[in-house]
Coordinates of C-alpha atoms in Angstrom, one line a residue:
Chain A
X1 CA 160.8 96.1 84.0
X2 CA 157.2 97.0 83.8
X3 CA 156.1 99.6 86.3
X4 CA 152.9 99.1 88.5
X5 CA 151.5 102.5 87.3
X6 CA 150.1 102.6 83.8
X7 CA 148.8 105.8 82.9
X8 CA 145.6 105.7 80.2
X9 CA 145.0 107.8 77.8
X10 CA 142.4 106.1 75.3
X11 CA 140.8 102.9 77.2
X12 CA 139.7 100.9 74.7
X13 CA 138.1 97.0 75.1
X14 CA 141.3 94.8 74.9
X15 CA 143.9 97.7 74.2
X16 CA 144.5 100.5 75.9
X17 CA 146.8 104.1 74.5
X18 CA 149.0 105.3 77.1
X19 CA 151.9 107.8 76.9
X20 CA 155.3 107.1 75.5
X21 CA 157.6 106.0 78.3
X22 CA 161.4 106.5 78.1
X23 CA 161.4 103.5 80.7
X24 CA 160.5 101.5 78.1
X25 CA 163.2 102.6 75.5
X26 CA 164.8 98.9 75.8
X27 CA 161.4 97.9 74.7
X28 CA 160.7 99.9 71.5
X29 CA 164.6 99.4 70.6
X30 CA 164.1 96.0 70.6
X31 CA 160.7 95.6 68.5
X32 CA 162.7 98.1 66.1
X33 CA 165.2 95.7 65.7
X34 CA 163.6 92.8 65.4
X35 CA 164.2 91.3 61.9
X36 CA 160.4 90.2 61.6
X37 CA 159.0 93.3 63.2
X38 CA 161.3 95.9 61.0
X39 CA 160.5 93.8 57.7
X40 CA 157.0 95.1 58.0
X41 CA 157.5 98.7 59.5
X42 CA 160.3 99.0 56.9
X43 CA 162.9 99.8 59.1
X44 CA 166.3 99.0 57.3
X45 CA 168.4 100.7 60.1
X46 CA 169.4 99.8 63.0
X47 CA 167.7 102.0 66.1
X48 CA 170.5 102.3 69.4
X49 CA 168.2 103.6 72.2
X50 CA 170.3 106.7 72.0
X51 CA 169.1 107.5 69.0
X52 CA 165.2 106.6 69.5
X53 CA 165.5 108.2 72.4
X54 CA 166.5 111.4 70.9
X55 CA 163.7 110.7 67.8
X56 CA 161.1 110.9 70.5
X57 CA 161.9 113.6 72.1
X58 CA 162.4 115.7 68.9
X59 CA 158.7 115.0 68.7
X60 CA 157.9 117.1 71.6
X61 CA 156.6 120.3 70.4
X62 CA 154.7 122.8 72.1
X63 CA 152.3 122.0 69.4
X64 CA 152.9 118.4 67.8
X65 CA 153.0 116.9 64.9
X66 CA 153.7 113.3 65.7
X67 CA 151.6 111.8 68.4
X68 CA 153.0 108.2 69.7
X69 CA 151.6 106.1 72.0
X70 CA 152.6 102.6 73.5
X71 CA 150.1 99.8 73.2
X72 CA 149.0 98.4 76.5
X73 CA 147.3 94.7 75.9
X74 CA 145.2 94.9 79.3
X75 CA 144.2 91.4 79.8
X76 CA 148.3 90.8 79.8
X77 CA 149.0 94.1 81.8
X78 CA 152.2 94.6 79.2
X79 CA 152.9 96.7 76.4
X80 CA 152.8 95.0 72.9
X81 CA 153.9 97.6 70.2
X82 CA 153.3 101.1 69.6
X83 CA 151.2 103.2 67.5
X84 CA 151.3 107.1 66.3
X85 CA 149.5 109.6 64.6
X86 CA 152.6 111.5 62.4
X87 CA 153.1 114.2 60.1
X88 CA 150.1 115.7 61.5
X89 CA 149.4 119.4 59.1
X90 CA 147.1 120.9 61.1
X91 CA 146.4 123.5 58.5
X92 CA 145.0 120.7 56.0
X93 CA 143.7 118.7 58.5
X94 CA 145.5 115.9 57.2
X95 CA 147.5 113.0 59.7
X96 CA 149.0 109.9 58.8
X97 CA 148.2 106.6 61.2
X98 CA 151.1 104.0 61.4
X99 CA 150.8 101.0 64.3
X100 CA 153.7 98.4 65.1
X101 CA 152.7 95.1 67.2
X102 CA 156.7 94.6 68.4
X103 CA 155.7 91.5 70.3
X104 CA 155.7 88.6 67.7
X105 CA 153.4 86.4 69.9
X106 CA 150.6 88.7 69.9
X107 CA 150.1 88.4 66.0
X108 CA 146.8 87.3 64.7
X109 CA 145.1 88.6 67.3
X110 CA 143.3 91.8 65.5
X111 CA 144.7 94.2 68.4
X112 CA 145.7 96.1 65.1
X113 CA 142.3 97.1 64.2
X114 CA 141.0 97.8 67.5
X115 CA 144.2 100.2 67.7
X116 CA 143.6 101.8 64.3
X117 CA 139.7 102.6 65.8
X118 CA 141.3 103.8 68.6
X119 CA 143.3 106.2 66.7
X120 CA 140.8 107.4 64.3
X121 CA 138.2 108.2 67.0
X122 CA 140.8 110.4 68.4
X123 CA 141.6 112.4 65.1
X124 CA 138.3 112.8 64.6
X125 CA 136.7 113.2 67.0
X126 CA 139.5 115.1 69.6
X127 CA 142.1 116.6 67.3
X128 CA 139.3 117.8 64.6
X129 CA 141.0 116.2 61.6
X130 CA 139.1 115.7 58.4
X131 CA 141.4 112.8 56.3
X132 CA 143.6 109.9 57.7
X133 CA 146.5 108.4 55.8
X134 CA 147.8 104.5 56.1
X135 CA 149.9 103.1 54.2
X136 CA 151.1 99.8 53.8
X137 CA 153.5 97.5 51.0
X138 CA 151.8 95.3 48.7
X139 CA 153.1 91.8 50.8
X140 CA 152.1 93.1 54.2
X141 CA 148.7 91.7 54.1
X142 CA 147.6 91.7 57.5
X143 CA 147.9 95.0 57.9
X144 CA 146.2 96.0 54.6
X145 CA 143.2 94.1 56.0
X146 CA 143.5 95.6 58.9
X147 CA 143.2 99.1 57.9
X148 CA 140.2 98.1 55.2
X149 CA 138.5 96.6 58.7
X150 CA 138.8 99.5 60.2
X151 CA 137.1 101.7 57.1
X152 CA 139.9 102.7 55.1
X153 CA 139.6 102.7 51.2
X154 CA 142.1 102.4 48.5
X155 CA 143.2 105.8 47.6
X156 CA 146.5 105.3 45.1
X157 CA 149.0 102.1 44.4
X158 CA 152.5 103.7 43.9
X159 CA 154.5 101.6 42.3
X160 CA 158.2 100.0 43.1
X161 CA 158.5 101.9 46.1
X162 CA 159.3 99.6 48.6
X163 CA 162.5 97.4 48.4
X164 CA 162.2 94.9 50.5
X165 CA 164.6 91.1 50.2
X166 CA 166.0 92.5 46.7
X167 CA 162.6 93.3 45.1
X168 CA 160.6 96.4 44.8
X169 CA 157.2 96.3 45.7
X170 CA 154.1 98.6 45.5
X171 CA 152.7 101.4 48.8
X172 CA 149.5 101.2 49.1
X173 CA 147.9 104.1 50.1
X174 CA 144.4 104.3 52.1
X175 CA 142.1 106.9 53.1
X176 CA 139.3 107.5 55.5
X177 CA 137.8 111.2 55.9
X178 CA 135.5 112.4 58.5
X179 CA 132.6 112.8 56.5
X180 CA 132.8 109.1 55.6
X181 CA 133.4 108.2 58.6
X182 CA 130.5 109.8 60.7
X183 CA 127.9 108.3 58.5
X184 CA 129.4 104.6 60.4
X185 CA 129.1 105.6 63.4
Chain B
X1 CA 159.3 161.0 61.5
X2 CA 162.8 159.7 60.6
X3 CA 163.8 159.3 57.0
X4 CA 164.7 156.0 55.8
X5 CA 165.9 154.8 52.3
X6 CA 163.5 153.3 50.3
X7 CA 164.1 149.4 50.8
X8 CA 163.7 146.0 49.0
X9 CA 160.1 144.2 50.6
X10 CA 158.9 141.2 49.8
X11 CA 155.7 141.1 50.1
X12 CA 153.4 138.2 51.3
X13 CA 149.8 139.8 51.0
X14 CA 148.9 142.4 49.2
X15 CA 146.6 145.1 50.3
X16 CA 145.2 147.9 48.7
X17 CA 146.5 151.0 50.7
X18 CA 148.9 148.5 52.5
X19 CA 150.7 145.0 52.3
X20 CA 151.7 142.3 54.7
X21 CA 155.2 141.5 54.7
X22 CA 157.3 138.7 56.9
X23 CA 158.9 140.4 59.7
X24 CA 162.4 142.0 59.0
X25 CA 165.5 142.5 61.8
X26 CA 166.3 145.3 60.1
X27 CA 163.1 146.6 61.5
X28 CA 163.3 145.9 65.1
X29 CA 164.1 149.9 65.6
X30 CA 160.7 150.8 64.4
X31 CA 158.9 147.5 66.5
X32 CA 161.0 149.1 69.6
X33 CA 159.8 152.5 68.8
X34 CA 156.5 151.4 68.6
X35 CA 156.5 149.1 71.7
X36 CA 157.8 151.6 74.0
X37 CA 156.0 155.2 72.3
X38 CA 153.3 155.8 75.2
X39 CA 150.1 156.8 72.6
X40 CA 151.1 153.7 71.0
X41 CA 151.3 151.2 73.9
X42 CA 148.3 153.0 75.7
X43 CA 146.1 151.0 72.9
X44 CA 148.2 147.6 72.2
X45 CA 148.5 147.1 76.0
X46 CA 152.0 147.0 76.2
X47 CA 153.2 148.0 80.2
X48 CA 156.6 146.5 80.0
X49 CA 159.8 149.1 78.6
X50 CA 161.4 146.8 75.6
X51 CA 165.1 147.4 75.2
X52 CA 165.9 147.5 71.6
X53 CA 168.4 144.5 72.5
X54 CA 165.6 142.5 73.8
X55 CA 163.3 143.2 70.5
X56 CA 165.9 142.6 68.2
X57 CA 165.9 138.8 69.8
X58 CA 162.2 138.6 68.8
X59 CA 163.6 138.2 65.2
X60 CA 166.1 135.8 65.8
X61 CA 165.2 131.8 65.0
X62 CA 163.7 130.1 68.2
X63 CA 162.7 126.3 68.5
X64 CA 159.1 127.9 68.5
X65 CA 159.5 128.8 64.9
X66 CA 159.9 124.6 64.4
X67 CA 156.7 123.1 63.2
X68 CA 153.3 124.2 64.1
X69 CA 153.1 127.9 64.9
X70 CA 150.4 129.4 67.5
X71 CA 151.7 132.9 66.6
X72 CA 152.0 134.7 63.2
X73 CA 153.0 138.5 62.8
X74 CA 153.2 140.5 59.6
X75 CA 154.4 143.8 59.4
X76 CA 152.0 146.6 58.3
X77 CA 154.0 148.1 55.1
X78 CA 152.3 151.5 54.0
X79 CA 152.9 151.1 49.8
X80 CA 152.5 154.9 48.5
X81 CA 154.8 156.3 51.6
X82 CA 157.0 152.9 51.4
X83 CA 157.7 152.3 55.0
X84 CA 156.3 150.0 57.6
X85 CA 154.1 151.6 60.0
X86 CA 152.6 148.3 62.0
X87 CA 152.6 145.0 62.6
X88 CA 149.0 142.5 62.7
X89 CA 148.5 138.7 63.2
X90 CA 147.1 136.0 64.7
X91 CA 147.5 134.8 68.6
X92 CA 146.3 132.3 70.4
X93 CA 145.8 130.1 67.4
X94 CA 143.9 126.7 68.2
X95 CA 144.5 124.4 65.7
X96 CA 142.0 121.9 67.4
X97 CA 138.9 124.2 67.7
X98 CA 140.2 126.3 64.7
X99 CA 140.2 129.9 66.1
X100 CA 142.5 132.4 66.8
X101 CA 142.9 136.1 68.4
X102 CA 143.0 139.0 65.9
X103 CA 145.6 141.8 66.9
X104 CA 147.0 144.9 65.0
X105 CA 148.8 147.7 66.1
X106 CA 149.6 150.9 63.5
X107 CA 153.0 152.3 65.0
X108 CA 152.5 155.7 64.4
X109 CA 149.6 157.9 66.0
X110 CA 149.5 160.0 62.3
X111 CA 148.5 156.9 60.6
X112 CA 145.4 155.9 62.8
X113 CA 142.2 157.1 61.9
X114 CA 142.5 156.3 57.7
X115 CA 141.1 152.6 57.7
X116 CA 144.6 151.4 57.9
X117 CA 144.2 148.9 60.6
X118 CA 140.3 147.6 59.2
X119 CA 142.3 146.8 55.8
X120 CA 145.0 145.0 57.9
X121 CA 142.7 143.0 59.7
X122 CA 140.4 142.5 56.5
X123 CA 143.4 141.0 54.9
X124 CA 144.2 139.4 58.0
X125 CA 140.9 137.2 58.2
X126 CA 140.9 136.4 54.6
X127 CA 144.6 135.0 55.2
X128 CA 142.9 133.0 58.7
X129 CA 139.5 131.6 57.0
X130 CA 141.1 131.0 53.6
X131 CA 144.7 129.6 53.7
X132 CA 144.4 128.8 57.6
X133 CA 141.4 127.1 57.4
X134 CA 140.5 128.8 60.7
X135 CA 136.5 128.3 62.0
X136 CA 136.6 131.4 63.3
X137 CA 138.3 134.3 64.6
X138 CA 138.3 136.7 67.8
X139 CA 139.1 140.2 69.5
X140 CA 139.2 142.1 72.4
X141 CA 138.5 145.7 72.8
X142 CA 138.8 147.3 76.2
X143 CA 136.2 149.7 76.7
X144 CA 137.3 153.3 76.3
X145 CA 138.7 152.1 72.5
X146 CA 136.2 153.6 70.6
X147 CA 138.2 153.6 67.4
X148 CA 138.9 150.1 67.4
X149 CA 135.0 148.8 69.0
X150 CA 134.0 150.5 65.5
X151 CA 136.9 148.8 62.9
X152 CA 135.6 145.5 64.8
X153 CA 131.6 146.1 64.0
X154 CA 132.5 147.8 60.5
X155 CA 134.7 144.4 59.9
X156 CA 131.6 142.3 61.0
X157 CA 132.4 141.4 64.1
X158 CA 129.6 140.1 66.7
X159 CA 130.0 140.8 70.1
X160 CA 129.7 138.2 71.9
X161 CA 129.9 139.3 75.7
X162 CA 131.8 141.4 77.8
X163 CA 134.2 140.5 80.2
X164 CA 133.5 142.9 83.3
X165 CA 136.1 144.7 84.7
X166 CA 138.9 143.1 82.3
X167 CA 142.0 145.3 82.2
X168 CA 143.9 147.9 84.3
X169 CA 144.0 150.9 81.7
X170 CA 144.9 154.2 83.1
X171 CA 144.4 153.4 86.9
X172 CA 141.1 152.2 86.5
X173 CA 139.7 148.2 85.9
X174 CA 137.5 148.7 82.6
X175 CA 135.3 146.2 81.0
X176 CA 136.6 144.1 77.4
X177 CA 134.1 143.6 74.8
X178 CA 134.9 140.2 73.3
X179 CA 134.1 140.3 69.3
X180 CA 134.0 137.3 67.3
X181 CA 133.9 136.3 63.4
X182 CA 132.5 133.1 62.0
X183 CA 134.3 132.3 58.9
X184 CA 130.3 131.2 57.4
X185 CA 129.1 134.4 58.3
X186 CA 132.1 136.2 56.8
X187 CA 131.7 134.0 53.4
X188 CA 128.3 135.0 53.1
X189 CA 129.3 139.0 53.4
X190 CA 131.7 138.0 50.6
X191 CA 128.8 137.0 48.5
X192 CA 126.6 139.9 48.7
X193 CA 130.2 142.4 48.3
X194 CA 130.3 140.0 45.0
X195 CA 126.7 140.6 44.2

C-alpha cells in the first residue's frame, strides 16, 4: 500500500508533514474508526471512505481554511496519523490545531508534540497567524500534556461538553499567540 | 442619464457624499453600461465588450463566494442623487502577507472630478486596515491618469516605483506608478486629522 514517493512538506527530526493522499483513504478510514483512536478524537460516527473522501475534498478552496496533513514517522517510512490546522479565519488571524496518532502502537512516543511544533512554526511563522486554538476533554491526558509541552496555556474549562461512555466531561481550551511564542524561540 | 425609481439600499458603509453597498443583480445594467462606455473603460482598463448576459452572471452565487474571499466589490451609491454611480474594492487580497490592490471605478464621466472616488477609496482603506486587518494596501496608476496619480498622493499614498512600460493604453506601452499605503503610516495621519 505505501507508495515509494513521499512528498515533504515540513521535515521535521522524527516526523515529517506531507500532503493528504486519497491513496491513503483506507488508512485515515480506518484510524477514524478505530474505537480507541475515535474515543479520543471524539468521533461518534462512523467515517465510510466515501464520505471522508468527499470531507477532504470539500476542504479544497482556492483559499483554505482547513489545512490537513498526514504524519510520516521517518525512521518507519509509514504514515502514523494525521494532523490539521482548521477553521482557519484569516481575518482574525485565529486557527485551530487538532493531531490524530491512528496507529495505536506508536503511542507514548511524544510524536504528538513534535507534530504540534511542527504545526505552530508553520502558522506562525508561514501563514502569519497571531493565536492557536487546541482543545482537548478533561480524561484525554496525554494530549493535554502534549499541547502544555509544546507552549500552550490554559485559556477556558467549558464544562459538560463532551459525552463520552455516558458521562459528560469538561473541553479544555488552550492558547498560544505569536507574541508569546517569539519570546521562546 | 436614465431615470430610475428611487430604490430600497442597504447600506454597508457609510460615506459622507456616498455609501458602500453589497452588490445588487438588479444593477448589472448600470455595471454593463459602465464596463463597456469607452471614457469609462479607457481608465478602469477594461478591453474586453461584456454582454449584459455575461455581467449579470457576475452576481450570481459561485463556489468562490464559499469561505475566504480574495475579491470584495461595493457599489458606489451617490446618497443626495440616490443612484449608484460606481463600484470599488479590494483585489488581489493576500491574506498571508496582509495586502491587497485598491480599485475604484465612478461609472459615469459627470461624476469624476468631485472627490467621489478619494472618498470611496478613503472608506475603502478604513474598511481594509480596520475590519480586514490588512498590513497594507496597493495601487496602480498608468501614467497619462493624472486625475487618479493625484487621489492616490492626496489619500497618502507613497510611490513606491514604477513599473516601465506597463500597459498598452491607446497604442502606446506607458509606464504604471505603483502606490502603496501602510496601515501605520495611515493610523498616524488619523491621529494628527484627530488632533
Amino acid at each position: 500500500m505505501m507508495d515509494t514517493h513521499i512528498v515533504t512538506f515540513i521535515e521535521g527530526n522524527r516526523v515529517s508533514l506531507i500532503p493528504i493522499n486519497f491513496n491513503h483513504l483506507d488508512l485515515y478510514i480506518k484510524w477514524e474508526n478505530n474505537p480507541k483512536v475515535r474515543r479520543y478524537s471524539r468521533n461518534s460516527l462512523p467515517f465510510t471512505k466515501e464520505v471522508y473522501k468527499k470531507h477532504l475534498e470539500s476542504l479544497q478552496k482556492k483559499i483554505p481554511e482547513d489545512i490537513p496533513f498526514e504524519i510520516f514517522l521517518k525512521k518507519d517510512e509509514m504514515p502514523i496519523g494525521i494532523c490539521e490546522l482548521s477553521e482557519i479565519d484569516w481575518i482574525n488571524q485565529v486557527s485551530n490545531v487538532g493531531i490524530l496518532i491512528g496507529e495505536i502502537d506508536y503511542w507514548g512516543n511524544d510524536y504528538c508534540t513534535e507534530v504540534i511544533r511542527l504545526l505552530i512554526k508553520y502558522a506562525f511563522e508561514e501563514l502569519n497567524l497571531q493565536k492557536l486554538k487546541y482543545v482537548a476533554f478533561s480524561p484525554n491526558k496525554a494530549s493535554l500534556r502534549c499541547a502544555e509541552k509544546a507552549g500552550f496555556t490554559h485559556e477556558a474549562t467549558l464544562m459538560n461538553e463532551m459525552y463520552i461512555d455516558g458521562i459528560y466531561y469538561n473541553s479544555i481550551f488552550y492558547t498560544l499567540f505569536k507574541k508569546d511564542w517569539i519570546k521562546t524561540r | 442619464m436614465e431615470e430610475r425609481k428611487e430604490e430600497e439600499i442597504f447600506i454597508f458603509i457609510e460615506g459622507d457624499k456616498i455609501d458602500l453597498l453589497a452588490g445588487h443583480a438588479k444593477w448589472a445594467d448600470l455595471t454593463c453600461k459602465w464596463m463597456n462606455d469607452p471614457k469609462v473603460r479607457h481608465y478602469s482598463r477594461n478591453p474586453w465588450p461584456r454582454s449584459l448576459e455575461e455581467v449579470k452572471k457576475w452576481f450570481e452565487p459561485s463556489t468562490s463566494d464559499n469561505g475566504t474571499r480574495d475579491f470584495i466589490v461595493f457599489t458606489i451609491y451617490h446618497k443626495k442623487d440616490k443612484k449608484p454611480i460606481g463600484t470599488v474594492g479590494l483585489n488581489r487580497i493576500n491574506w498571508l502577507s496582509r495586502n491587497a490592490n485598491i480599485f475604484a471605478t465612478i461609472g459615469y464621466p459627470e461624476y469624476w472630478g468631485q472627490g467621489i472616488a478619494g472618498e470611496a477609496a478613503e472608506l475603502i482603506i478604513k474598511y481594509g486596515f480596520e475590519e480586514l486587518n490588512l498590513h497594507k494596501v496597493f495601487s496602480g496608476v498608468f501614467d497619462p491618469n493624472k486625475r487618479s496619480l493625484r487621489t492616490a498622493e492626496k489619500l497618502g499614498f507613497i510611490k513606491e516605483g514604477v513599473s516601465v512600460q506597463d500597459m498598452y493604453v491607446d497604442g502606446k506601452y506607458v509606464d504604471v506608478h505603483k502606490f502603496y499605503l501602510l496601515k501605520e503610516d495611515w493610523l498616524k495621519k488619523q491621529q494628527t486629522k484627530e488632533q
